[in-house]
PDB file of C-alpha atoms in Angstrom:
ATOM      1  CA  THR V1364      -0.705  -4.185 -12.271  1.00 59.00           C
ATOM      2  CA  TYR V1365       1.537  -6.176 -10.943  1.00 85.00           C
ATOM      3  CA  PHE V1366       5.405  -6.285 -11.875  1.00 91.00           C
ATOM      4  CA  VAL V1367       5.959  -7.278 -15.000  1.00 91.00           C
ATOM      5  CA  ASP V1368       9.107  -8.439 -16.681  1.00 89.00           C
ATOM      6  CA  PHE V1369       8.958  -7.291 -20.079  1.00 92.00           C
ATOM      7  CA  PRO V1370      12.278  -9.096 -21.657  1.00 91.00           C
ATOM      8  CA  LEU V1371      10.260 -12.360 -21.136  1.00 87.00           C
ATOM      9  CA  MET V1372       7.764 -11.073 -23.789  1.00 89.00           C
ATOM     10  CA  ASP V1373      11.183  -9.883 -25.902  1.00 93.00           C
ATOM     11  CA  ALA V1374      10.564  -5.991 -24.789  1.00 94.00           C
ATOM     12  CA  LYS V1375      12.594  -3.323 -23.933  1.00 93.00           C
ATOM     13  CA  GLN V1376      12.464  -3.411 -19.677  1.00 90.00           C
ATOM     14  CA  PRO V1377      10.858   0.397 -18.250  1.00 92.00           C
ATOM     15  CA  THR V1378      12.645   1.850 -15.142  1.00 90.00           C
ATOM     16  CA  TYR V1379      10.706   0.762 -12.610  1.00 94.00           C
ATOM     17  CA  ILE V1380       9.732   3.195  -9.204  1.00 96.00           C
ATOM     18  CA  ASN V1381       7.219   2.861  -6.837  1.00 96.00           C
ATOM     19  CA  LEU V1382       6.076   4.277  -3.447  1.00 97.00           C
ATOM     20  CA  VAL V1383       4.606   1.812  -0.700  1.00 97.00           C
ATOM     21  CA  ARG V1384       2.864   2.453   2.304  1.00 96.00           C
ATOM     22  CA  ASP V1385       2.781   0.782   5.905  1.00 97.00           C
ATOM     23  CA  PRO V1386       0.926  -2.448   5.225  1.00 96.00           C
ATOM     24  CA  ILE V1387      -1.586  -1.886   8.186  1.00 96.00           C
ATOM     25  CA  ASP V1388      -1.539   1.922   7.186  1.00 95.00           C
ATOM     26  CA  ARG V1389      -2.751   1.039   4.028  1.00 94.00           C
ATOM     27  CA  ARG V1390      -5.384  -1.558   5.009  1.00 93.00           C
ATOM     28  CA  VAL V1391      -6.956   0.647   8.076  1.00 94.00           C
ATOM     29  CA  SER V1392      -7.014   3.381   5.468  1.00 91.00           C
ATOM     30  CA  ALA V1393      -8.408   1.242   2.715  1.00 88.00           C
ATOM     31  CA  TYR V1394     -11.064   0.171   4.870  1.00 90.00           C
ATOM     32  CA  TYR V1395     -12.147   3.334   6.093  1.00 88.00           C
ATOM     33  CA  PHE V1396     -11.762   5.042   2.750  1.00 85.00           C
ATOM     34  CA  ILE V1397     -14.688   2.321   1.365  1.00 82.00           C
ATOM     35  CA  ARG V1398     -17.398   3.110   3.854  1.00 83.00           C
ATOM     36  CA  PHE V1399     -16.642   7.097   4.069  1.00 80.00           C
ATOM     37  CA  GLY V1400     -14.665   8.465   1.429  1.00 77.00           C
ATOM     38  CA  ARG V1401     -12.200  10.948   1.803  1.00 74.00           C
ATOM     39  CA  HIS V1402     -12.250  14.966   2.430  1.00 67.00           C
ATOM     40  CA  GLY V1403     -12.439  16.922  -0.665  1.00 62.00           C
ATOM     41  CA  ASN V1404     -14.354  14.158  -2.641  1.00 64.00           C
ATOM     42  CA  ASP V1405     -17.842  14.145  -2.915  1.00 57.00           C
ATOM     43  CA  PHE V1406     -18.813  10.077  -3.819  1.00 57.00           C
ATOM     44  CA  ALA V1407     -18.981   9.540  -0.216  1.00 58.00           C
ATOM     45  CA  PRO V1408     -23.080   9.235  -0.333  1.00 62.00           C
ATOM     46  CA  ILE V1409     -22.448   6.578  -3.280  1.00 63.00           C
ATOM     47  CA  LEU V1410     -20.279   4.653  -0.599  1.00 60.00           C
ATOM     48  CA  LYS V1411     -22.682   4.739   1.217  1.00 61.00           C
ATOM     49  CA  LEU V1412     -24.962   2.104  -0.695  1.00 62.00           C
ATOM     50  CA  ARG V1413     -22.168  -0.635  -0.746  1.00 72.00           C
ATOM     51  CA  ARG V1414     -22.712  -1.458   3.059  1.00 77.00           C
ATOM     52  CA  THR V1415     -26.055  -1.199   5.661  1.00 81.00           C
ATOM     53  CA  GLU V1416     -25.428   1.339   8.307  1.00 81.00           C
ATOM     54  CA  GLU V1417     -24.038  -1.214  10.574  1.00 88.00           C
ATOM     55  CA  GLU V1418     -21.200  -2.423   8.381  1.00 86.00           C
ATOM     56  CA  ARG V1419     -20.270   0.942   7.987  1.00 83.00           C
ATOM     57  CA  ALA V1420     -20.461   1.549  11.421  1.00 88.00           C
ATOM     58  CA  GLN V1421     -18.023  -1.921  12.126  1.00 93.00           C
ATOM     59  CA  THR V1422     -14.331  -0.514  13.571  1.00 96.00           C
ATOM     60  CA  PHE V1423     -11.317  -1.897  11.707  1.00 96.00           C
ATOM     61  CA  ASP V1424     -10.703  -3.760  15.639  1.00 97.00           C
ATOM     62  CA  TYR V1425     -14.177  -5.154  15.309  1.00 96.00           C
ATOM     63  CA  CYS V1426     -13.147  -6.458  12.067  1.00 94.00           C
ATOM     64  CA  VAL V1427     -10.216  -7.697  12.898  1.00 95.00           C
ATOM     65  CA  VAL V1428     -11.265  -9.502  16.555  1.00 94.00           C
ATOM     66  CA  ASN V1429     -14.137 -10.964  14.716  1.00 93.00           C
ATOM     67  CA  ASN V1430     -12.592 -12.564  11.562  1.00 91.00           C
ATOM     68  CA  LEU V1431     -14.673 -10.535   9.099  1.00 89.00           C
ATOM     69  CA  ARG V1432     -13.766 -11.213   5.357  1.00 85.00           C
ATOM     70  CA  GLU V1433     -12.590  -8.070   4.748  1.00 84.00           C
ATOM     71  CA  CYS V1434      -9.917  -8.341   7.522  1.00 87.00           C
ATOM     72  CA  GLY V1435      -9.673 -11.787   8.084  1.00 79.00           C
ATOM     73  CA  ILE V1436      -7.264 -14.679   8.209  1.00 76.00           C
ATOM     74  CA  ASN V1437      -7.843 -15.720   4.633  1.00 77.00           C
ATOM     75  CA  ASP V1438      -8.333 -12.169   3.335  1.00 75.00           C
ATOM     76  CA  VAL V1439      -6.003 -11.932   0.264  1.00 71.00           C
ATOM     77  CA  ASN V1440      -4.751  -8.293   1.020  1.00 78.00           C
ATOM     78  CA  HIS V1441      -2.694  -9.806   3.466  1.00 84.00           C
ATOM     79  CA  MET V1442      -0.077 -10.363   0.799  1.00 90.00           C
ATOM     80  CA  MET V1443      -0.815  -7.284  -1.668  1.00 93.00           C
ATOM     81  CA  LEU V1444       2.697  -5.744  -1.616  1.00 95.00           C
ATOM     82  CA  THR V1445       4.282  -9.150  -2.041  1.00 96.00           C
ATOM     83  CA  GLN V1446       2.196 -10.126  -4.561  1.00 95.00           C
ATOM     84  CA  TYR V1447       2.488  -6.976  -6.358  1.00 95.00           C
ATOM     85  CA  PHE V1448       6.071  -6.980  -6.372  1.00 97.00           C
ATOM     86  CA  CYS V1449       6.661 -10.275  -6.894  1.00 96.00           C
ATOM     87  CA  GLY V1450       4.925 -10.245 -10.153  1.00 94.00           C
ATOM     88  CA  GLN V1451       3.107 -12.302 -12.884  1.00 90.00           C
ATOM     89  CA  GLU V1452       4.694 -15.836 -11.832  1.00 90.00           C
ATOM     90  CA  SER V1453       2.957 -18.757 -10.535  1.00 93.00           C
ATOM     91  CA  ILE V1454       4.913 -18.766  -7.410  1.00 94.00           C
ATOM     92  CA  CYS V1455       3.416 -14.900  -6.774  1.00 94.00           C
ATOM     93  CA  GLU V1456      -0.355 -16.108  -6.116  1.00 90.00           C
ATOM     94  CA  LYS V1457      -0.040 -17.735  -3.077  1.00 91.00           C
ATOM     95  CA  PRO V1458       1.366 -16.919   0.221  1.00 92.00           C
ATOM     96  CA  SER V1459       4.685 -17.689   0.843  1.00 95.00           C
ATOM     97  CA  GLN V1460       8.543 -17.166   1.404  1.00 97.00           C
ATOM     98  CA  ALA V1461       9.357 -18.127  -2.045  1.00 97.00           C
ATOM     99  CA  ALA V1462       7.110 -15.137  -3.573  1.00 96.00           C
ATOM    100  CA  VAL V1463       8.800 -12.723  -0.622  1.00 97.00           C
ATOM    101  CA  GLU V1464      11.927 -13.611  -2.115  1.00 98.00           C
ATOM    102  CA  VAL V1465      10.983 -13.095  -5.818  1.00 97.00           C
ATOM    103  CA  ALA V1466       9.393  -9.921  -4.812  1.00 97.00           C
ATOM    104  CA  LYS V1467      12.950  -8.842  -3.173  1.00 98.00           C
ATOM    105  CA  GLU V1468      15.250 -10.133  -5.694  1.00 97.00           C
ATOM    106  CA  ASN V1469      12.482  -8.007  -8.714  1.00 96.00           C
ATOM    107  CA  ILE V1470      12.965  -4.674  -6.323  1.00 97.00           C
ATOM    108  CA  ARG V1471      16.823  -5.231  -5.986  1.00 97.00           C
ATOM    109  CA  ARG V1472      17.258  -5.661  -9.812  1.00 94.00           C
ATOM    110  CA  HIS V1473      15.015  -3.691 -11.400  1.00 94.00           C
ATOM    111  CA  TYR V1474      13.417  -0.609  -9.440  1.00 96.00           C
ATOM    112  CA  ALA V1475      15.575   2.543  -9.293  1.00 95.00           C
ATOM    113  CA  VAL V1476      13.853   3.689  -6.460  1.00 96.00           C
ATOM    114  CA  VAL V1477      10.946   2.414  -4.101  1.00 97.00           C
ATOM    115  CA  GLY V1478       9.854   4.904  -1.437  1.00 97.00           C
ATOM    116  CA  VAL V1479       7.797   4.676   1.392  1.00 97.00           C
ATOM    117  CA  LEU V1480       5.064   7.299   1.745  1.00 95.00           C
ATOM    118  CA  GLU V1481       6.161   7.886   5.708  1.00 94.00           C
ATOM    119  CA  GLU V1482       8.997   9.619   4.227  1.00 95.00           C
ATOM    120  CA  PHE V1483       7.523  11.084   0.944  1.00 94.00           C
ATOM    121  CA  SER V1484       9.826  13.672   1.220  1.00 94.00           C
ATOM    122  CA  SER V1485      12.896  11.688   1.402  1.00 96.00           C
ATOM    123  CA  PHE V1486      11.188   9.897  -1.702  1.00 97.00           C
ATOM    124  CA  LEU V1487      11.007  12.886  -3.649  1.00 97.00           C
ATOM    125  CA  LYS V1488      14.738  13.909  -3.137  1.00 97.00           C
ATOM    126  CA  VAL V1489      16.041  10.403  -4.251  1.00 97.00           C
ATOM    127  CA  LEU V1490      14.375  11.318  -6.988  1.00 97.00           C
ATOM    128  CA  GLU V1491      15.761  14.550  -8.243  1.00 97.00           C
ATOM    129  CA  ILE V1492      19.260  13.191  -7.951  1.00 97.00           C
ATOM    130  CA  VAL V1493      18.264   9.489  -9.906  1.00 95.00           C
ATOM    131  CA  MET V1494      15.835  10.926 -12.132  1.00 96.00           C
ATOM    132  CA  PRO V1495      16.345  14.766 -12.790  1.00 97.00           C
ATOM    133  CA  GLN V1496      15.052  15.164 -16.138  1.00 96.00           C
ATOM    134  CA  TYR V1497      11.911  14.580 -14.425  1.00 96.00           C
ATOM    135  CA  PHE V1498      11.883  14.972 -10.842  1.00 97.00           C
ATOM    136  CA  ARG V1499      13.536  18.595 -10.831  1.00 97.00           C
ATOM    137  CA  GLY V1500      11.903  20.777  -8.250  1.00 96.00           C
ATOM    138  CA  ALA V1501       9.781  17.770  -7.281  1.00 96.00           C
ATOM    139  CA  LEU V1502      10.182  18.534  -3.468  1.00 95.00           C
ATOM    140  CA  ALA V1503       9.822  22.322  -2.919  1.00 94.00           C
ATOM    141  CA  THR V1504       6.449  22.004  -5.687  1.00 94.00           C
ATOM    142  CA  TRP V1505       5.181  19.532  -2.812  1.00 93.00           C
ATOM    143  CA  GLN V1506       6.435  21.739  -0.240  1.00 92.00           C
ATOM    144  CA  GLU V1507       4.190  24.693  -1.650  1.00 90.00           C
ATOM    145  CA  ILE V1508       0.904  22.385  -1.986  1.00 88.00           C
ATOM    146  CA  GLU V1509       1.573  19.941   0.889  1.00 84.00           C
ATOM    147  CA  SER V1510      -0.714  21.451   3.343  1.00 75.00           C
ATOM    148  CA  LYS V1511      -3.771  21.672   1.157  1.00 76.00           C
ATOM    149  CA  GLN V1512      -2.902  18.285  -0.097  1.00 77.00           C
ATOM    150  CA  ALA V1513      -3.128  16.887   3.209  1.00 73.00           C
ATOM    151  CA  ALA V1514      -6.253  18.331   4.453  1.00 70.00           C
ATOM    152  CA  ILE V1515      -8.394  16.100   1.056  1.00 71.00           C
ATOM    153  CA  GLN V1516      -6.657  13.555   1.187  1.00 73.00           C
ATOM    154  CA  GLN V1517      -7.334  12.296   4.796  1.00 77.00           C
ATOM    155  CA  THR V1518      -9.752   9.461   4.698  1.00 80.00           C
ATOM    156  CA  ARG V1519     -13.001  10.339   6.815  1.00 78.00           C
ATOM    157  CA  ASN V1520     -14.123   8.718  10.084  1.00 85.00           C
ATOM    158  CA  LYS V1521     -11.149   6.923  10.650  1.00 89.00           C
ATOM    159  CA  ILE V1522     -10.066   5.273  13.998  1.00 92.00           C
ATOM    160  CA  PRO V1523      -6.848   4.176  14.551  1.00 95.00           C
ATOM    161  CA  PRO V1524      -6.572   0.616  15.339  1.00 97.00           C
ATOM    162  CA  THR V1525      -5.580  -0.362  18.827  1.00 98.00           C
ATOM    163  CA  LYS V1526      -2.074  -2.103  19.809  1.00 98.00           C
ATOM    164  CA  GLU V1527      -3.631  -5.487  19.908  1.00 97.00           C
ATOM    165  CA  THR V1528      -5.315  -5.559  16.285  1.00 97.00           C
ATOM    166  CA  LYS V1529      -1.978  -4.168  14.753  1.00 97.00           C
ATOM    167  CA  GLU V1530      -0.296  -6.725  16.373  1.00 97.00           C
ATOM    168  CA  ILE V1531      -2.676  -9.388  15.153  1.00 95.00           C
ATOM    169  CA  MET V1532      -2.824  -7.963  11.470  1.00 95.00           C
ATOM    170  CA  ARG V1533       1.084  -7.837  11.451  1.00 96.00           C
ATOM    171  CA  GLN V1534       0.966 -11.513  12.370  1.00 94.00           C
ATOM    172  CA  ARG V1535      -1.294 -11.931   9.271  1.00 94.00           C
ATOM    173  CA  MET V1536       0.907  -9.686   6.669  1.00 95.00           C
ATOM    174  CA  TYR V1537       3.714 -11.037   7.741  1.00 96.00           C
ATOM    175  CA  LEU V1538       5.158 -11.493   4.255  1.00 96.00           C
ATOM    176  CA  ASP V1539       4.057  -7.944   3.282  1.00 97.00           C
ATOM    177  CA  TYR V1540       6.453  -6.869   6.041  1.00 97.00           C
ATOM    178  CA  GLN V1541       8.811  -8.535   5.181  1.00 98.00           C
ATOM    179  CA  VAL V1542       9.058  -6.610   1.514  1.00 98.00           C
ATOM    180  CA  TYR V1543       8.041  -3.556   3.497  1.00 98.00           C
ATOM    181  CA  ASP V1544      11.044  -3.581   5.642  1.00 98.00           C
ATOM    182  CA  PHE V1545      13.346  -4.892   2.836  1.00 98.00           C
ATOM    183  CA  ILE V1546      12.110  -1.791   1.194  1.00 98.00           C
ATOM    184  CA  LYS V1547      12.952  -0.005   4.407  1.00 96.00           C
ATOM    185  CA  GLU V1548      16.455  -1.032   4.516  1.00 94.00           C
ATOM    186  CA  ARG V1549      17.360  -0.049   1.551  1.00 87.00           C
TER     187      ARG V1549
END
């Protein structure tokens, strides 16, 4: 679900926390996940039913360069991060600088912590300080299980995109990168 401004519904605003991922990394991972699943799961055979073998064999680079539906210019996922933090307002439905500004303001006003996956240990350290009643010892626990989790959380058959593909996607996802960069700078 997207950000909800609870006081608009006469309800108490919760303390929000969130963790985001680099928008292109998230898209690449999702692209291959829906084709192959991840290590450590047993539903990969079900995923095969959703696409032909030819479609499953298409790389993310191929998808982007050929402007296929999943990676094309009009793909709604190009502003998923922006929409998530922007919320339920009508301004959040379409790509715009105004939606980015609402998303940033919501982060400023309503989120105690927003971390980035690429700095997960730092995120846990901050949570231990900001919300110790819930996260005391979280970093130590993560350090104990990290190596086991990393192995089973990897998306199968993921092929890293080329620099050219990343640049094309960064241009297509420019709104999300404004929000992502804002989060990283906080």
